[in-house]
Amino acid sequence: ANEEFVVTNHAAEIIFGVGNGGLLGKNLKEFLSEEQNMLILNQTKIRKEGQSSSYELELTCLDGKKRNVIITAVPQFDDNKKFIGTHGIFRDITEQKQAELALKESEDKYSKAFLMSPSALTITSAEDGKFIEVNDAFTAVSGFTREEVINNSAVELNMWVDKEEQKWVISSLLEGRDVVGKEFLFKRKNGEIITALFYAKIIHNKNKSHILSIINDITERKQIAEKLQNSESFLKETQVI
């Protein structure tokens, strides 16, 4: 396929990293990998049939930089309807691709931090309270598997000992108030009651509102504190004056 540049403008020269007139006579193949040249070959066959096409390419430019572009290729024909070339429009999307990559890396880091946290973490829908994601610490604390909780709510799983406390949490969050370090009772899958410090806030993702919750089991700590308090009370009552 002959993809030699015949006419270019200054914007195209900036994208390809060449000086004034530097693209003329060069072939698009010079800027592409072997794999992408195969894509160009296939697209050229399509254009010769009279179809326009758009596709994404990564250019290795003459200034040594890599640039991502979307090319819209419109076939050109002479009066006898013979294919004579392509009118190509290049749009530089390098910054967009870099932003997307940075966002993905950020999401990957967040995902790893979420899953590996020693605290029990959950993400639920603000609309219906159904679990969207939980980490391993949550399954250990609750006794439920991930498969058992996803697309179910804590209410449906009967996890809240006091349903009014759950309603208060939702009401507070919807009114814009985070829930920070509140002590609540929760029921594990086996029916065991645990005491936990509960944290929750509204987060937004893809134009949807979710609730990020942290559940720190303090049952053992509470039991030790109560035993210590009882011991101190006993000593005071038996102290000889």
PDB file of C-alpha atoms in Angstrom:
ATOM      1  CA  ALA A   1       0.000   0.000   0.000  1.00  0.00           C
ATOM      2  CA  ASN A   2       1.299   3.445  -0.911  1.00  0.00           C
ATOM      3  CA  GLU A   3       0.767   5.755   2.058  1.00  0.00           C
ATOM      4  CA  GLU A   4       3.176   8.463   0.910  1.00  0.00           C
ATOM      5  CA  PHE A   5       2.408  12.003   2.106  1.00  0.00           C
ATOM      6  CA  VAL A   6       1.699  14.382  -0.807  1.00  0.00           C
ATOM      7  CA  VAL A   7       0.121  17.364   0.955  1.00  0.00           C
ATOM      8  CA  THR A   8       0.361  18.098   4.702  1.00  0.00           C
ATOM      9  CA  ASN A   9      -0.303  21.024   7.011  1.00  0.00           C
ATOM     10  CA  HIS A  10       1.702  22.396   9.933  1.00  0.00           C
ATOM     11  CA  ALA A  11      -0.432  20.598  12.545  1.00  0.00           C
ATOM     12  CA  ALA A  12       0.432  17.233  10.958  1.00  0.00           C
ATOM     13  CA  GLU A  13       4.128  18.128  10.981  1.00  0.00           C
ATOM     14  CA  ILE A  14       3.948  18.897  14.702  1.00  0.00           C
ATOM     15  CA  ILE A  15       2.324  15.510  15.407  1.00  0.00           C
ATOM     16  CA  PHE A  16       4.962  13.631  13.390  1.00  0.00           C
ATOM     17  CA  GLY A  17       7.812  15.640  14.899  1.00  0.00           C
ATOM     18  CA  VAL A  18       9.177  17.059  11.636  1.00  0.00           C
ATOM     19  CA  GLY A  19      10.029  20.519  10.391  1.00  0.00           C
ATOM     20  CA  ASN A  20       8.392  22.567   7.663  1.00  0.00           C
ATOM     21  CA  GLY A  21       7.678  20.285   4.687  1.00  0.00           C
ATOM     22  CA  GLY A  22       9.378  17.377   6.423  1.00  0.00           C
ATOM     23  CA  LEU A  23       6.545  14.925   5.794  1.00  0.00           C
ATOM     24  CA  LEU A  24       6.407  15.318   2.038  1.00  0.00           C
ATOM     25  CA  GLY A  25       7.570  12.196   0.225  1.00  0.00           C
ATOM     26  CA  LYS A  26       7.696  10.135   3.431  1.00  0.00           C
ATOM     27  CA  ASN A  27       5.561   7.045   3.881  1.00  0.00           C
ATOM     28  CA  LEU A  28       3.287   6.489   6.852  1.00  0.00           C
ATOM     29  CA  LYS A  29       4.837   3.027   7.198  1.00  0.00           C
ATOM     30  CA  GLU A  30       8.081   4.625   8.387  1.00  0.00           C
ATOM     31  CA  PHE A  31       6.397   5.748  11.600  1.00  0.00           C
ATOM     32  CA  LEU A  32       4.668   2.470  12.483  1.00  0.00           C
ATOM     33  CA  SER A  33       5.446  -0.977  13.860  1.00  0.00           C
ATOM     34  CA  GLU A  34       5.111  -4.061  11.671  1.00  0.00           C
ATOM     35  CA  GLU A  35       1.828  -4.956  13.395  1.00  0.00           C
ATOM     36  CA  GLN A  36       0.333  -1.546  12.750  1.00  0.00           C
ATOM     37  CA  ASN A  37       1.508  -1.597   9.146  1.00  0.00           C
ATOM     38  CA  MET A  38      -0.648  -4.684   8.701  1.00  0.00           C
ATOM     39  CA  LEU A  39      -3.566  -2.663  10.070  1.00  0.00           C
ATOM     40  CA  ILE A  40      -2.818   0.099   7.544  1.00  0.00           C
ATOM     41  CA  LEU A  41      -2.687  -2.483   4.730  1.00  0.00           C
ATOM     42  CA  ASN A  42      -6.088  -3.872   5.685  1.00  0.00           C
ATOM     43  CA  GLN A  43      -7.596  -0.414   6.044  1.00  0.00           C
ATOM     44  CA  THR A  44      -6.229   0.600   2.638  1.00  0.00           C
ATOM     45  CA  LYS A  45      -8.069  -2.328   1.062  1.00  0.00           C
ATOM     46  CA  ILE A  46     -11.260  -1.137   2.760  1.00  0.00           C
ATOM     47  CA  ARG A  47     -10.762   2.428   1.537  1.00  0.00           C
ATOM     48  CA  LYS A  48     -10.208   1.275  -2.036  1.00  0.00           C
ATOM     49  CA  GLU A  49     -13.694  -0.165  -1.819  1.00  0.00           C
ATOM     50  CA  GLY A  50     -14.982   3.330  -1.071  1.00  0.00           C
ATOM     51  CA  GLN A  51     -15.399   3.123   2.688  1.00  0.00           C
ATOM     52  CA  SER A  52     -14.115   5.691   5.164  1.00  0.00           C
ATOM     53  CA  SER A  53     -12.454   4.362   8.300  1.00  0.00           C
ATOM     54  CA  SER A  54     -11.183   5.511  11.701  1.00  0.00           C
ATOM     55  CA  TYR A  55      -8.602   3.711  13.785  1.00  0.00           C
ATOM     56  CA  GLU A  56      -5.997   4.312  16.450  1.00  0.00           C
ATOM     57  CA  LEU A  57      -2.247   4.229  15.813  1.00  0.00           C
ATOM     58  CA  GLU A  58       0.912   4.699  17.860  1.00  0.00           C
ATOM     59  CA  LEU A  59       3.510   6.701  15.930  1.00  0.00           C
ATOM     60  CA  THR A  60       7.251   6.582  16.487  1.00  0.00           C
ATOM     61  CA  CYS A  61       7.985  10.137  15.394  1.00  0.00           C
ATOM     62  CA  LEU A  62      11.165  11.559  13.894  1.00  0.00           C
ATOM     63  CA  ASP A  63      11.850  13.470  17.127  1.00  0.00           C
ATOM     64  CA  GLY A  64      11.978  10.095  18.936  1.00  0.00           C
ATOM     65  CA  LYS A  65       8.719  10.532  20.796  1.00  0.00           C
ATOM     66  CA  LYS A  66       5.785   8.133  20.815  1.00  0.00           C
ATOM     67  CA  ARG A  67       2.430   9.658  19.962  1.00  0.00           C
ATOM     68  CA  ASN A  68      -1.034   8.137  19.942  1.00  0.00           C
ATOM     69  CA  VAL A  69      -3.301   9.352  17.183  1.00  0.00           C
ATOM     70  CA  ILE A  70      -6.715   8.609  15.784  1.00  0.00           C
ATOM     71  CA  ILE A  71      -6.744   8.763  12.009  1.00  0.00           C
ATOM     72  CA  THR A  72      -9.898   9.274  10.007  1.00  0.00           C
ATOM     73  CA  ALA A  73      -9.193   8.153   6.458  1.00  0.00           C
ATOM     74  CA  VAL A  74     -11.448   9.225   3.593  1.00  0.00           C
ATOM     75  CA  PRO A  75     -10.778   7.585   0.185  1.00  0.00           C
ATOM     76  CA  GLN A  76     -10.304   9.849  -2.845  1.00  0.00           C
ATOM     77  CA  PHE A  77     -11.243   8.853  -6.421  1.00  0.00           C
ATOM     78  CA  ASP A  78     -10.705  10.451  -9.834  1.00  0.00           C
ATOM     79  CA  ASP A  79     -13.457  11.150 -12.378  1.00  0.00           C
ATOM     80  CA  ASN A  80     -13.242   7.542 -13.536  1.00  0.00           C
ATOM     81  CA  LYS A  81     -13.853   6.324  -9.979  1.00  0.00           C
ATOM     82  CA  LYS A  82     -10.311   5.041  -9.704  1.00  0.00           C
ATOM     83  CA  PHE A  83      -8.806   5.117  -6.213  1.00  0.00           C
ATOM     84  CA  ILE A  84      -6.041   7.749  -6.136  1.00  0.00           C
ATOM     85  CA  GLY A  85      -5.279   8.154  -2.448  1.00  0.00           C
ATOM     86  CA  THR A  86      -6.543   9.025   0.988  1.00  0.00           C
ATOM     87  CA  HIS A  87      -7.447  12.221   2.735  1.00  0.00           C
ATOM     88  CA  GLY A  88      -6.279  11.552   6.300  1.00  0.00           C
ATOM     89  CA  ILE A  89      -7.181  13.564   9.399  1.00  0.00           C
ATOM     90  CA  PHE A  90      -4.887  12.902  12.374  1.00  0.00           C
ATOM     91  CA  ARG A  91      -5.970  13.752  15.930  1.00  0.00           C
ATOM     92  CA  ASP A  92      -3.317  13.614  18.641  1.00  0.00           C
ATOM     93  CA  ILE A  93      -4.718  11.747  21.687  1.00  0.00           C
ATOM     94  CA  THR A  94      -1.387  11.202  23.482  1.00  0.00           C
ATOM     95  CA  GLU A  95      -2.312  13.244  26.560  1.00  0.00           C
ATOM     96  CA  GLN A  96      -5.708  11.546  26.739  1.00  0.00           C
ATOM     97  CA  LYS A  97      -4.058   8.102  26.619  1.00  0.00           C
ATOM     98  CA  GLN A  98      -1.565   9.118  29.305  1.00  0.00           C
ATOM     99  CA  ALA A  99      -4.398  10.370  31.516  1.00  0.00           C
ATOM    100  CA  GLU A 100      -6.300   7.108  31.004  1.00  0.00           C
ATOM    101  CA  LEU A 101      -3.177   5.112  31.889  1.00  0.00           C
ATOM    102  CA  ALA A 102      -2.555   7.209  35.007  1.00  0.00           C
ATOM    103  CA  LEU A 103      -6.185   6.721  36.063  1.00  0.00           C
ATOM    104  CA  LYS A 104      -5.921   2.955  35.545  1.00  0.00           C
ATOM    105  CA  GLU A 105      -2.697   2.800  37.560  1.00  0.00           C
ATOM    106  CA  SER A 106      -4.371   4.833  40.306  1.00  0.00           C
ATOM    107  CA  GLU A 107      -7.381   2.512  40.287  1.00  0.00           C
ATOM    108  CA  ASP A 108      -5.082  -0.536  40.390  1.00  0.00           C
ATOM    109  CA  LYS A 109      -3.251   0.876  43.424  1.00  0.00           C
ATOM    110  CA  TYR A 110      -6.569   1.669  45.126  1.00  0.00           C
ATOM    111  CA  SER A 111      -7.855  -1.818  44.356  1.00  0.00           C
ATOM    112  CA  LYS A 112      -4.775  -3.477  45.867  1.00  0.00           C
ATOM    113  CA  ALA A 113      -4.911  -1.244  48.953  1.00  0.00           C
ATOM    114  CA  PHE A 114      -8.629  -2.024  49.348  1.00  0.00           C
ATOM    115  CA  LEU A 115      -8.262  -5.779  49.017  1.00  0.00           C
ATOM    116  CA  MET A 116      -5.164  -6.058  51.234  1.00  0.00           C
ATOM    117  CA  SER A 117      -6.316  -3.761  54.040  1.00  0.00           C
ATOM    118  CA  PRO A 118      -6.348  -5.432  57.492  1.00  0.00           C
ATOM    119  CA  SER A 119      -9.590  -3.550  58.207  1.00  0.00           C
ATOM    120  CA  ALA A 120     -12.890  -4.934  56.954  1.00  0.00           C
ATOM    121  CA  LEU A 121     -13.856  -2.746  53.982  1.00  0.00           C
ATOM    122  CA  THR A 122     -17.027  -2.703  51.926  1.00  0.00           C
ATOM    123  CA  ILE A 123     -18.404  -0.677  49.031  1.00  0.00           C
ATOM    124  CA  THR A 124     -22.177  -0.629  48.796  1.00  0.00           C
ATOM    125  CA  SER A 125     -24.703   1.101  46.583  1.00  0.00           C
ATOM    126  CA  ALA A 126     -26.060   4.297  48.136  1.00  0.00           C
ATOM    127  CA  GLU A 127     -29.306   3.613  46.304  1.00  0.00           C
ATOM    128  CA  ASP A 128     -30.236   0.169  47.643  1.00  0.00           C
ATOM    129  CA  GLY A 129     -27.438  -0.770  50.062  1.00  0.00           C
ATOM    130  CA  LYS A 130     -26.341  -3.822  48.072  1.00  0.00           C
ATOM    131  CA  PHE A 131     -22.702  -4.862  48.352  1.00  0.00           C
ATOM    132  CA  ILE A 132     -20.607  -4.054  45.290  1.00  0.00           C
ATOM    133  CA  GLU A 133     -17.203  -5.069  46.659  1.00  0.00           C
ATOM    134  CA  VAL A 134     -15.758  -6.420  49.918  1.00  0.00           C
ATOM    135  CA  ASN A 135     -12.258  -7.407  50.956  1.00  0.00           C
ATOM    136  CA  ASP A 136     -10.908 -10.556  52.619  1.00  0.00           C
ATOM    137  CA  ALA A 137     -10.859  -8.920  56.051  1.00  0.00           C
ATOM    138  CA  PHE A 138     -14.617  -8.365  55.779  1.00  0.00           C
ATOM    139  CA  THR A 139     -15.319 -11.983  54.891  1.00  0.00           C
ATOM    140  CA  ALA A 140     -13.194 -13.066  57.867  1.00  0.00           C
ATOM    141  CA  VAL A 141     -15.073 -10.774  60.259  1.00  0.00           C
ATOM    142  CA  SER A 142     -18.575 -11.439  58.915  1.00  0.00           C
ATOM    143  CA  GLY A 143     -18.240 -15.144  58.191  1.00  0.00           C
ATOM    144  CA  PHE A 144     -19.886 -14.653  54.793  1.00  0.00           C
ATOM    145  CA  THR A 145     -18.112 -15.431  51.541  1.00  0.00           C
ATOM    146  CA  ARG A 146     -17.760 -12.749  48.888  1.00  0.00           C
ATOM    147  CA  GLU A 147     -20.212 -14.628  46.669  1.00  0.00           C
ATOM    148  CA  GLU A 148     -22.809 -14.638  49.451  1.00  0.00           C
ATOM    149  CA  VAL A 149     -22.735 -10.878  50.020  1.00  0.00           C
ATOM    150  CA  ILE A 150     -22.305  -9.396  46.522  1.00  0.00           C
ATOM    151  CA  ASN A 151     -25.660  -8.080  45.238  1.00  0.00           C
ATOM    152  CA  ASN A 152     -27.183  -8.552  48.689  1.00  0.00           C
ATOM    153  CA  SER A 153     -27.471  -5.915  51.410  1.00  0.00           C
ATOM    154  CA  ALA A 154     -26.489  -6.006  55.080  1.00  0.00           C
ATOM    155  CA  VAL A 155     -30.186  -5.757  55.941  1.00  0.00           C
ATOM    156  CA  GLU A 156     -31.044  -8.738  53.735  1.00  0.00           C
ATOM    157  CA  LEU A 157     -28.241 -10.713  55.379  1.00  0.00           C
ATOM    158  CA  ASN A 158     -29.494  -9.641  58.836  1.00  0.00           C
ATOM    159  CA  MET A 159     -26.114  -8.194  59.808  1.00  0.00           C
ATOM    160  CA  TRP A 160     -27.379  -5.170  61.760  1.00  0.00           C
ATOM    161  CA  VAL A 161     -28.466  -6.025  65.298  1.00  0.00           C
ATOM    162  CA  ASP A 162     -30.300  -2.716  65.591  1.00  0.00           C
ATOM    163  CA  LYS A 163     -32.018  -1.786  62.310  1.00  0.00           C
ATOM    164  CA  GLU A 164     -32.619   1.761  63.573  1.00  0.00           C
ATOM    165  CA  GLU A 165     -28.851   2.302  63.789  1.00  0.00           C
ATOM    166  CA  GLN A 166     -28.527   1.277  60.153  1.00  0.00           C
ATOM    167  CA  LYS A 167     -31.253   3.760  59.181  1.00  0.00           C
ATOM    168  CA  TRP A 168     -29.452   6.490  61.139  1.00  0.00           C
ATOM    169  CA  VAL A 169     -26.202   5.782  59.280  1.00  0.00           C
ATOM    170  CA  ILE A 170     -27.897   6.040  55.876  1.00  0.00           C
ATOM    171  CA  SER A 171     -29.730   9.216  56.878  1.00  0.00           C
ATOM    172  CA  SER A 172     -26.501  10.841  58.118  1.00  0.00           C
ATOM    173  CA  LEU A 173     -24.609   9.979  54.953  1.00  0.00           C
ATOM    174  CA  LEU A 174     -27.355  11.256  52.657  1.00  0.00           C
ATOM    175  CA  GLU A 175     -27.357  14.513  54.623  1.00  0.00           C
ATOM    176  CA  GLY A 176     -23.632  14.892  53.946  1.00  0.00           C
ATOM    177  CA  ARG A 177     -22.294  13.792  57.344  1.00  0.00           C
ATOM    178  CA  ASP A 178     -19.598  11.104  57.495  1.00  0.00           C
ATOM    179  CA  VAL A 179     -19.934   8.434  60.167  1.00  0.00           C
ATOM    180  CA  VAL A 180     -16.703   8.327  62.162  1.00  0.00           C
ATOM    181  CA  GLY A 181     -15.861   5.760  64.831  1.00  0.00           C
ATOM    182  CA  LYS A 182     -19.381   4.903  65.953  1.00  0.00           C
ATOM    183  CA  GLU A 183     -19.778   1.735  68.007  1.00  0.00           C
ATOM    184  CA  PHE A 184     -22.391  -0.702  66.684  1.00  0.00           C
ATOM    185  CA  LEU A 185     -23.336  -4.347  67.126  1.00  0.00           C
ATOM    186  CA  PHE A 186     -23.246  -6.652  64.111  1.00  0.00           C
ATOM    187  CA  LYS A 187     -24.308 -10.242  63.622  1.00  0.00           C
ATOM    188  CA  ARG A 188     -21.972 -12.719  61.949  1.00  0.00           C
ATOM    189  CA  LYS A 189     -23.242 -15.446  59.636  1.00  0.00           C
ATOM    190  CA  ASN A 190     -23.197 -17.978  62.513  1.00  0.00           C
ATOM    191  CA  GLY A 191     -25.322 -15.666  64.669  1.00  0.00           C
ATOM    192  CA  GLU A 192     -22.457 -14.503  66.885  1.00  0.00           C
ATOM    193  CA  ILE A 193     -22.733 -10.845  67.949  1.00  0.00           C
ATOM    194  CA  ILE A 194     -19.637  -8.671  67.561  1.00  0.00           C
ATOM    195  CA  THR A 195     -18.914  -5.096  68.596  1.00  0.00           C
ATOM    196  CA  ALA A 196     -17.311  -2.918  65.930  1.00  0.00           C
ATOM    197  CA  LEU A 197     -16.164   0.634  65.364  1.00  0.00           C
ATOM    198  CA  PHE A 198     -17.878   1.746  62.189  1.00  0.00           C
ATOM    199  CA  TYR A 199     -16.772   4.377  59.682  1.00  0.00           C
ATOM    200  CA  ALA A 200     -18.623   5.329  56.489  1.00  0.00           C
ATOM    201  CA  LYS A 201     -18.643   8.025  53.832  1.00  0.00           C
ATOM    202  CA  ILE A 202     -20.171   8.671  50.433  1.00  0.00           C
ATOM    203  CA  ILE A 203     -17.853   8.246  47.442  1.00  0.00           C
ATOM    204  CA  HIS A 204     -18.607   8.897  43.790  1.00  0.00           C
ATOM    205  CA  ASN A 205     -17.567   6.721  40.870  1.00  0.00           C
ATOM    206  CA  LYS A 206     -18.790   6.905  37.269  1.00  0.00           C
ATOM    207  CA  ASN A 207     -21.567   9.344  38.220  1.00  0.00           C
ATOM    208  CA  LYS A 208     -22.927   6.963  40.840  1.00  0.00           C
ATOM    209  CA  SER A 209     -22.935   7.327  44.629  1.00  0.00           C
ATOM    210  CA  HIS A 210     -21.541   4.525  46.762  1.00  0.00           C
ATOM    211  CA  ILE A 211     -20.849   4.054  50.449  1.00  0.00           C
ATOM    212  CA  LEU A 212     -17.350   3.131  51.594  1.00  0.00           C
ATOM    213  CA  SER A 213     -17.504   1.478  55.023  1.00  0.00           C
ATOM    214  CA  ILE A 214     -14.842   0.333  57.489  1.00  0.00           C
ATOM    215  CA  ILE A 215     -15.713  -2.185  60.190  1.00  0.00           C
ATOM    216  CA  ASN A 216     -13.121  -2.703  62.929  1.00  0.00           C
ATOM    217  CA  ASP A 217     -13.969  -5.617  65.218  1.00  0.00           C
ATOM    218  CA  ILE A 218     -13.304  -4.556  68.833  1.00  0.00           C
ATOM    219  CA  THR A 219     -15.191  -7.421  70.506  1.00  0.00           C
ATOM    220  CA  GLU A 220     -12.134  -8.908  72.206  1.00  0.00           C
ATOM    221  CA  ARG A 221     -10.910  -5.473  73.290  1.00  0.00           C
ATOM    222  CA  LYS A 222     -14.324  -4.720  74.806  1.00  0.00           C
ATOM    223  CA  GLN A 223     -14.387  -8.062  76.634  1.00  0.00           C
ATOM    224  CA  ILE A 224     -10.912  -7.475  78.107  1.00  0.00           C
ATOM    225  CA  ALA A 225     -11.888  -3.959  79.192  1.00  0.00           C
ATOM    226  CA  GLU A 226     -15.052  -5.244  80.857  1.00  0.00           C
ATOM    227  CA  LYS A 227     -13.119  -7.983  82.704  1.00  0.00           C
ATOM    228  CA  LEU A 228     -10.568  -5.423  83.876  1.00  0.00           C
ATOM    229  CA  GLN A 229     -13.294  -3.087  85.043  1.00  0.00           C
ATOM    230  CA  ASN A 230     -15.047  -5.913  86.891  1.00  0.00           C
ATOM    231  CA  SER A 231     -11.770  -6.902  88.565  1.00  0.00           C
ATOM    232  CA  GLU A 232     -11.134  -3.348  89.708  1.00  0.00           C
ATOM    233  CA  SER A 233     -14.678  -3.072  91.043  1.00  0.00           C
ATOM    234  CA  PHE A 234     -14.266  -6.368  92.918  1.00  0.00           C
ATOM    235  CA  LEU A 235     -10.986  -5.207  94.476  1.00  0.00           C
ATOM    236  CA  LYS A 236     -12.559  -1.958  95.643  1.00  0.00           C
ATOM    237  CA  GLU A 237     -15.518  -3.769  97.199  1.00  0.00           C
ATOM    238  CA  THR A 238     -13.270  -6.244  99.057  1.00  0.00           C
ATOM    239  CA  GLN A 239     -10.670  -3.711 100.142  1.00  0.00           C
ATOM    240  CA  VAL A 240     -10.237  -3.635 103.924  1.00  0.00           C
ATOM    241  CA  ILE A 241     -10.345  -0.144 105.398  1.00  0.00           C
TER     242      ILE A 241
END
